[in-house]
């Protein structure tokens, strides 16, 4: 199969961009008059969770909105975030965790493979860990598959990497 062309479909959150967005959002939260004394915090836990905290749900929503704007400006897709439920915390405050989705979850990968199969394009897709490899003998078919996937809303931000053409 040395004559095959291929590319990988991946989904990845750049952690440095998330850190930069958190720094910018924290500065704005502490500068805003309506949030100044709200004890609002935005922290990165490890490399896959953002922890938000504030004095009440309304202030927490404002903090979430600010963070979302900063993430989008830094190129982080909101599709790659999973918002957990708002929970009560100590000292009459509330908190919320936001998980960063790295890679393509298996159910989304199955949707991608099915979409390629249903398209009747002469390409084969296979799930390899948290990526999807797409292979075809025809380079133009790969371009058509990319366009097809860009036009679909899979639920995660898709990137196309490792494009190999012979």
Tab-separated table of C-alpha atoms in Angstrom:
chain	number	residue	atom	x	y	z
A	1	UNK	CA	0.000	0.000	0.000
A	2	UNK	CA	2.963	2.321	-0.509
A	3	UNK	CA	1.079	4.137	-3.283
A	4	UNK	CA	-1.744	5.208	-0.936
A	5	UNK	CA	-2.355	8.787	0.112
A	6	UNK	CA	-3.570	9.466	3.663
A	7	UNK	CA	-4.261	11.977	6.408
A	8	UNK	CA	-5.210	11.830	10.084
A	9	UNK	CA	-8.236	13.486	11.638
A	10	UNK	CA	-7.390	14.733	15.134
A	11	UNK	CA	-8.786	17.037	17.778
A	12	UNK	CA	-6.394	18.771	20.115
A	13	UNK	CA	-6.474	21.612	22.607
A	14	UNK	CA	-3.252	23.636	22.869
A	15	UNK	CA	-2.655	23.842	26.626
A	16	UNK	CA	-0.500	26.986	26.355
A	17	UNK	CA	-3.372	28.826	24.677
A	18	UNK	CA	-5.676	27.687	27.493
A	19	UNK	CA	-3.200	29.012	30.089
A	20	UNK	CA	-2.976	32.348	28.259
A	21	UNK	CA	-6.785	32.586	28.061
A	22	UNK	CA	-7.089	31.838	31.802
A	23	UNK	CA	-4.542	34.568	32.616
A	24	UNK	CA	-6.398	37.112	30.463
A	25	UNK	CA	-9.803	36.097	31.849
A	26	UNK	CA	-8.553	36.279	35.461
A	27	UNK	CA	-7.250	39.805	34.907
A	28	UNK	CA	-10.576	40.909	33.413
A	29	UNK	CA	-12.602	39.264	36.207
A	30	UNK	CA	-10.556	41.029	38.896
A	31	UNK	CA	-10.794	44.351	37.059
A	32	UNK	CA	-14.561	44.315	36.487
A	33	UNK	CA	-16.581	46.324	38.986
A	34	UNK	CA	-19.424	43.797	39.214
A	35	UNK	CA	-17.006	40.905	39.924
A	36	UNK	CA	-14.338	42.674	42.016
A	37	UNK	CA	-15.400	41.336	45.439
A	38	UNK	CA	-16.936	38.076	44.213
A	39	UNK	CA	-13.887	35.949	45.133
A	40	UNK	CA	-14.066	34.483	41.625
A	41	UNK	CA	-11.233	32.178	40.579
A	42	UNK	CA	-10.193	30.427	37.400
A	43	UNK	CA	-7.565	27.718	37.779
A	44	UNK	CA	-6.096	25.032	35.551
A	45	UNK	CA	-5.948	21.631	37.253
A	46	UNK	CA	-3.383	19.406	35.584
A	47	UNK	CA	-3.648	19.537	31.813
A	48	UNK	CA	-7.271	18.622	31.309
A	49	UNK	CA	-9.537	20.528	33.744
A	50	UNK	CA	-10.382	24.175	34.373
A	51	UNK	CA	-11.879	24.877	37.811
A	52	UNK	CA	-14.130	27.941	38.158
A	53	UNK	CA	-15.382	29.298	41.480
A	54	UNK	CA	-17.448	32.322	42.506
A	55	UNK	CA	-19.830	33.514	45.204
A	56	UNK	CA	-23.054	32.634	43.319
A	57	UNK	CA	-24.335	31.161	40.064
A	58	UNK	CA	-24.856	34.559	38.408
A	59	UNK	CA	-21.271	35.624	39.031
A	60	UNK	CA	-20.052	32.189	37.954
A	61	UNK	CA	-21.975	32.567	34.663
A	62	UNK	CA	-20.270	35.932	34.100
A	63	UNK	CA	-16.862	34.355	34.764
A	64	UNK	CA	-17.685	31.500	32.370
A	65	UNK	CA	-18.694	33.992	29.672
A	66	UNK	CA	-15.440	35.946	30.062
A	67	UNK	CA	-13.356	32.754	29.951
A	68	UNK	CA	-15.243	31.489	26.885
A	69	UNK	CA	-14.551	34.733	25.015
A	70	UNK	CA	-10.847	34.583	25.878
A	71	UNK	CA	-10.595	30.916	24.834
A	72	UNK	CA	-12.211	31.622	21.466
A	73	UNK	CA	-9.881	34.591	20.895
A	74	UNK	CA	-6.916	32.266	21.587
A	75	UNK	CA	-8.169	29.739	19.025
A	76	UNK	CA	-9.540	27.157	21.467
A	77	UNK	CA	-12.829	25.770	20.186
A	78	UNK	CA	-15.687	25.628	22.674
A	79	UNK	CA	-16.561	22.266	21.104
A	80	UNK	CA	-13.509	20.859	22.886
A	81	UNK	CA	-14.901	21.760	26.319
A	82	UNK	CA	-17.247	19.686	28.472
A	83	UNK	CA	-19.001	21.752	31.140
A	84	UNK	CA	-19.907	19.847	34.288
A	85	UNK	CA	-22.767	20.760	36.638
A	86	UNK	CA	-22.463	23.786	38.902
A	87	UNK	CA	-21.960	22.543	42.463
A	88	UNK	CA	-22.117	24.181	45.888
A	89	UNK	CA	-18.732	24.772	47.504
A	90	UNK	CA	-17.399	25.966	50.864
A	91	UNK	CA	-18.220	29.429	52.265
A	92	UNK	CA	-21.547	29.765	50.414
A	93	UNK	CA	-19.863	29.711	47.018
A	94	UNK	CA	-20.299	27.652	43.860
A	95	UNK	CA	-17.866	25.929	41.522
A	96	UNK	CA	-17.821	24.313	38.116
A	97	UNK	CA	-15.320	22.122	36.320
A	98	UNK	CA	-14.660	22.319	32.596
A	99	UNK	CA	-12.946	19.318	31.011
A	100	UNK	CA	-10.656	19.827	28.007
A	101	UNK	CA	-11.325	17.148	25.389
A	102	UNK	CA	-8.057	15.929	23.867
A	103	UNK	CA	-8.376	13.585	20.923
A	104	UNK	CA	-11.534	12.342	19.296
A	105	UNK	CA	-13.828	10.364	21.631
A	106	UNK	CA	-14.635	6.887	20.277
A	107	UNK	CA	-18.326	7.666	19.637
A	108	UNK	CA	-17.330	10.716	17.540
A	109	UNK	CA	-14.689	8.658	15.695
A	110	UNK	CA	-17.382	6.120	14.786
A	111	UNK	CA	-19.531	8.954	13.392
A	112	UNK	CA	-16.590	10.135	11.236
A	113	UNK	CA	-15.931	6.612	9.905
A	114	UNK	CA	-19.653	6.112	9.171
A	115	UNK	CA	-19.880	9.484	7.376
A	116	UNK	CA	-16.953	8.551	5.124
A	117	UNK	CA	-18.443	5.105	4.430
A	118	UNK	CA	-21.896	6.575	3.709
A	119	UNK	CA	-20.393	9.106	1.288
A	120	UNK	CA	-19.444	6.265	-1.092
A	121	UNK	CA	-16.054	7.955	-1.645
A	122	UNK	CA	-13.232	5.552	-2.521
A	123	UNK	CA	-11.527	6.074	0.821
A	124	UNK	CA	-11.092	3.929	3.886
A	125	UNK	CA	-11.219	5.254	7.431
A	126	UNK	CA	-9.953	3.477	10.517
A	127	UNK	CA	-9.938	4.454	14.175
A	128	UNK	CA	-6.447	4.514	15.639
A	129	UNK	CA	-6.566	5.429	19.298
A	130	UNK	CA	-7.976	8.957	19.514
A	131	UNK	CA	-7.442	9.751	15.817
A	132	UNK	CA	-9.002	8.595	12.556
A	133	UNK	CA	-6.725	7.639	9.632
A	134	UNK	CA	-8.181	8.150	6.151
A	135	UNK	CA	-6.523	6.382	3.211
A	136	UNK	CA	-7.226	6.511	-0.533
A	137	UNK	CA	-5.373	5.805	-3.759
A	138	UNK	CA	-6.679	9.104	-5.178
A	139	UNK	CA	-5.437	12.358	-3.655
A	140	UNK	CA	-8.503	14.241	-4.939
A	141	UNK	CA	-10.779	11.856	-3.047
A	142	UNK	CA	-8.945	12.795	0.160
A	143	UNK	CA	-9.611	16.465	-0.553
A	144	UNK	CA	-13.306	15.644	-1.055
A	145	UNK	CA	-13.400	13.719	2.244
A	146	UNK	CA	-11.801	16.669	4.064
A	147	UNK	CA	-14.430	19.011	2.607
A	148	UNK	CA	-17.178	16.571	3.616
A	149	UNK	CA	-15.928	16.392	7.211
A	150	UNK	CA	-15.464	20.172	7.458
A	151	UNK	CA	-19.105	20.567	6.449
A	152	UNK	CA	-20.364	18.196	9.165
A	153	UNK	CA	-20.849	19.165	12.802
A	154	UNK	CA	-19.291	16.191	14.576
A	155	UNK	CA	-19.251	17.873	17.996
A	156	UNK	CA	-15.480	18.332	18.324
A	157	UNK	CA	-13.120	20.643	16.470
A	158	UNK	CA	-11.471	18.599	13.709
A	159	UNK	CA	-7.944	19.120	12.431
A	160	UNK	CA	-6.349	17.335	9.481
A	161	UNK	CA	-2.688	16.351	9.947
A	162	UNK	CA	0.004	14.074	8.575
A	163	UNK	CA	-1.177	14.514	4.994
A	164	UNK	CA	0.862	12.084	2.908
A	165	UNK	CA	0.741	12.051	-0.842
A	166	UNK	CA	2.774	9.929	-3.253
